[in-house]
GROMACS .gro file of C-alpha atoms in nm:
model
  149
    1UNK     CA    1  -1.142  -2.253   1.108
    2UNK     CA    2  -1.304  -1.935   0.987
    3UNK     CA    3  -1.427  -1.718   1.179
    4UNK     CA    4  -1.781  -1.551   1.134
    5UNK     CA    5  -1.898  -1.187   1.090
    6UNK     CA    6  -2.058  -1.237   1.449
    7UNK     CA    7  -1.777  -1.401   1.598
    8UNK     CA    8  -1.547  -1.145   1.448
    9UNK     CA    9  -1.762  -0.887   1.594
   10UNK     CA   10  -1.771  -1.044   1.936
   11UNK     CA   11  -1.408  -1.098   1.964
   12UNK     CA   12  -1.324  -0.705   1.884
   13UNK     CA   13  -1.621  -0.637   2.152
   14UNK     CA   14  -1.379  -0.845   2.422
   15UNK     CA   15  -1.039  -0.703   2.362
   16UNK     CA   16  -0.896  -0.369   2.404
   17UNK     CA   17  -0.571  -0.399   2.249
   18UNK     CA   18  -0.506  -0.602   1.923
   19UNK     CA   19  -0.097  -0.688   1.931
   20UNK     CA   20  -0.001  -0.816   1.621
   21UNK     CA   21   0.420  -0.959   1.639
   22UNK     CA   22   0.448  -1.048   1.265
   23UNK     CA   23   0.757  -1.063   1.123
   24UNK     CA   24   0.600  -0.976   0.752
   25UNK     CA   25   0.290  -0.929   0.681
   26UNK     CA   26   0.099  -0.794   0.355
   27UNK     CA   27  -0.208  -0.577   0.394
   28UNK     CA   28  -0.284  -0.718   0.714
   29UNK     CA   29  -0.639  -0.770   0.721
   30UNK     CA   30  -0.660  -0.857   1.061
   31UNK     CA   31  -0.519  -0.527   1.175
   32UNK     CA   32  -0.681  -0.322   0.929
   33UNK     CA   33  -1.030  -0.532   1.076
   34UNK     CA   34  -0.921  -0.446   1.461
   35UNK     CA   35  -0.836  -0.100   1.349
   36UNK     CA   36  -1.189  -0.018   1.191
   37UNK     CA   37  -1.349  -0.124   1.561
   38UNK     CA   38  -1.142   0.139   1.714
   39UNK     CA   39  -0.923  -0.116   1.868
   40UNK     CA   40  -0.562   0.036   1.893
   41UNK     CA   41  -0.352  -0.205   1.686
   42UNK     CA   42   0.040  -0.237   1.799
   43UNK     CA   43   0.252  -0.378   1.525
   44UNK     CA   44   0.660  -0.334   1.380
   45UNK     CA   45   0.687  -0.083   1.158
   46UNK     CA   46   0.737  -0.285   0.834
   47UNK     CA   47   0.414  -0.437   0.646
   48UNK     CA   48   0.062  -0.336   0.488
   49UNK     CA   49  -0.059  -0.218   0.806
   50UNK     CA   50   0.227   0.082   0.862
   51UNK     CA   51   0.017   0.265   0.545
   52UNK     CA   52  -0.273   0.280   0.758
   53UNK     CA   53  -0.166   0.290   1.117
   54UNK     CA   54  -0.101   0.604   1.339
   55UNK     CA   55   0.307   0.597   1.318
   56UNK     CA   56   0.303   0.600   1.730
   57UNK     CA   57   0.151   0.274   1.742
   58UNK     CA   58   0.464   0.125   1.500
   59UNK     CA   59   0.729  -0.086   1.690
   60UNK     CA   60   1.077  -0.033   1.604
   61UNK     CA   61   1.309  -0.344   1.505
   62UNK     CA   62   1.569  -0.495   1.293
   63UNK     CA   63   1.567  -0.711   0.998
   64UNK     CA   64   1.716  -1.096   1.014
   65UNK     CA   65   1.733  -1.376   0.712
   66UNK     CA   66   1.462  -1.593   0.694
   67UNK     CA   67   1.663  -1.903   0.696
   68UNK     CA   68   1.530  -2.225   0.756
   69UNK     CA   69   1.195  -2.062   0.732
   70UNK     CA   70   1.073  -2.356   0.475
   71UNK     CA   71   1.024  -2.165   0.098
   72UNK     CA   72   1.219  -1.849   0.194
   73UNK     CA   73   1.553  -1.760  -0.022
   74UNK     CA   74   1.811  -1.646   0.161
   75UNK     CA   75   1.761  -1.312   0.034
   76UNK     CA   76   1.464  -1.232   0.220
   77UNK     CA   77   1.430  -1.112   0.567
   78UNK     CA   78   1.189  -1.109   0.849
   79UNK     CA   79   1.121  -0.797   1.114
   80UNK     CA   80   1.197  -0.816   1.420
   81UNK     CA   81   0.985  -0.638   1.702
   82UNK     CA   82   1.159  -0.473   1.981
   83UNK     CA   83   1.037  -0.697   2.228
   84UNK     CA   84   1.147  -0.420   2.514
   85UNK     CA   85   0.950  -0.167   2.307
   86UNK     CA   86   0.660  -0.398   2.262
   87UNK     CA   87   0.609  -0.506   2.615
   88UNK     CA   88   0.633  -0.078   2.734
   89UNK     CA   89   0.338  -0.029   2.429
   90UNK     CA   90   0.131  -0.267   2.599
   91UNK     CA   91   0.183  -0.168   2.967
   92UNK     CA   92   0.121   0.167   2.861
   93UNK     CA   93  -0.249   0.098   2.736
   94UNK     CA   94  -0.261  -0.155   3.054
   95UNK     CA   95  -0.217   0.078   3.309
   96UNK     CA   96  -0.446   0.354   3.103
   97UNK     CA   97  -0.749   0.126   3.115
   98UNK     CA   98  -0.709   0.061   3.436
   99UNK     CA   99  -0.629   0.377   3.589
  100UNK     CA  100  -0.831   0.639   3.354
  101UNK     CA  101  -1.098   0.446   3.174
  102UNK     CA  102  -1.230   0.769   2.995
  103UNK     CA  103  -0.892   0.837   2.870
  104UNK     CA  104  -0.823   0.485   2.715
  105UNK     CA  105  -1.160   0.525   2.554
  106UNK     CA  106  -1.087   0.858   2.406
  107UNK     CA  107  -0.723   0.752   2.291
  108UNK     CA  108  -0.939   0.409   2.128
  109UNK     CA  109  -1.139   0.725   1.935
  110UNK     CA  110  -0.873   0.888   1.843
  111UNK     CA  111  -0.695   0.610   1.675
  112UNK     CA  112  -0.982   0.495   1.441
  113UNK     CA  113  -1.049   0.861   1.359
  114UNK     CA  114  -0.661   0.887   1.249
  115UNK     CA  115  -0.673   0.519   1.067
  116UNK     CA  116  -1.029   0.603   0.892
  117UNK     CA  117  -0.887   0.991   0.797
  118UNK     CA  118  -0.525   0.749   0.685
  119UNK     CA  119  -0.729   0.523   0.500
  120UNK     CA  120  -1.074   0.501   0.491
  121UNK     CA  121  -1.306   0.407   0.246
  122UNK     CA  122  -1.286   0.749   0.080
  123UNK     CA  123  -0.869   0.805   0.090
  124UNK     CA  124  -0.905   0.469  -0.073
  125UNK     CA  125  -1.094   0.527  -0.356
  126UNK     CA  126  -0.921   0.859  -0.390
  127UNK     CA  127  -0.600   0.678  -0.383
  128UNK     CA  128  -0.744   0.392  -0.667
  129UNK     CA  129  -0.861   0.639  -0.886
  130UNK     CA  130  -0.529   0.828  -0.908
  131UNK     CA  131  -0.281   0.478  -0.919
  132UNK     CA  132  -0.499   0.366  -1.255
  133UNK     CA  133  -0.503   0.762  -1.358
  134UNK     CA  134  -0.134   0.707  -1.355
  135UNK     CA  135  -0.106   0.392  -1.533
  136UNK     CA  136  -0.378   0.511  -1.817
  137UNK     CA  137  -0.090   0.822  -1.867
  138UNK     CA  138   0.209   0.543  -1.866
  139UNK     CA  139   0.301   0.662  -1.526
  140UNK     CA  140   0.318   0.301  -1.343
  141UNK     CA  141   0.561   0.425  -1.083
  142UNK     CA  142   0.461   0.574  -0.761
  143UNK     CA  143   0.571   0.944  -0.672
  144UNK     CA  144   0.784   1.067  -0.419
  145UNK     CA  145   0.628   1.004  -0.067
  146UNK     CA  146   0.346   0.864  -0.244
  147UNK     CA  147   0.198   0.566   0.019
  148UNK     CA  148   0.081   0.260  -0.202
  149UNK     CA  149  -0.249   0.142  -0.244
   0.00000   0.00000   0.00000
């Protein structure tokens, strides 16, 4: 069922943490969406999401086949989240809420300044304008340590 603008509002008004385990994930909307409320977002290090996401809040892993995953090709793998790693991320924020509420609250600032400085509405037009710069001057390939759109 979809969700509406108010409900999607209301639920990022409830939560103070948005944990997202997925083992491959594109842009991640859902992040990017939890992100934007200043909701620190804890995810693997592997997807859409790492482009825009403070590396400390990226969860270390290791890749596995996708097998008997339905479509998937045996080529293709899935990441796995440190589950050890994951559950020390979250206890961390935990105990900071509960134990310095003005401190969770600035490191919730903090994080949507770094993801909105990473890739707000501005670094993303900046970052459109330069990818179809690139393919007007038959350069389709992204630099090094150039981030993708």
């Amino acid at each position: 069922e979809k969700m509406s603008d108010i409900d999607i509002e209301r639920f990022f008004n409830v939560i103070d943490i948005y944990y997202c385990p997925s083992r491959g994930e594109g842009y991640n909307v859902p992040a990017a969406m939890a992100a934007r409320a200043g909701i620190p977002v804890i995810a693997g290090q592997f997807g859409g999401h790492a482009d825009f996401l403070p590396k400390e809040y990226l969860l270390q892993g290791s890749f596995s086949p996708a097998l008997g995953m339905g479509a998937y090709d045996s080529d293709q793998f899935w990441y796995n989240i440190d589950e050890l790693q994951a559950i020390e991320r979250l206890r961390y924020f935990v105990e900071l809420k509960r134990e310095n509420p003005q401190g969770f609250s600035a490191k919730q600032q903090q994080f949507r300044d770094t993801v909105i400085e990473k890739a707000g509405p501005e670094v993303f037009v900046e970052k459109f304008v330069e990818a179809i710069k690139n393919i007007f001057h038959g350069n389709t390939t992204l630099g090094a340590g150039q981030e993708s759109i």
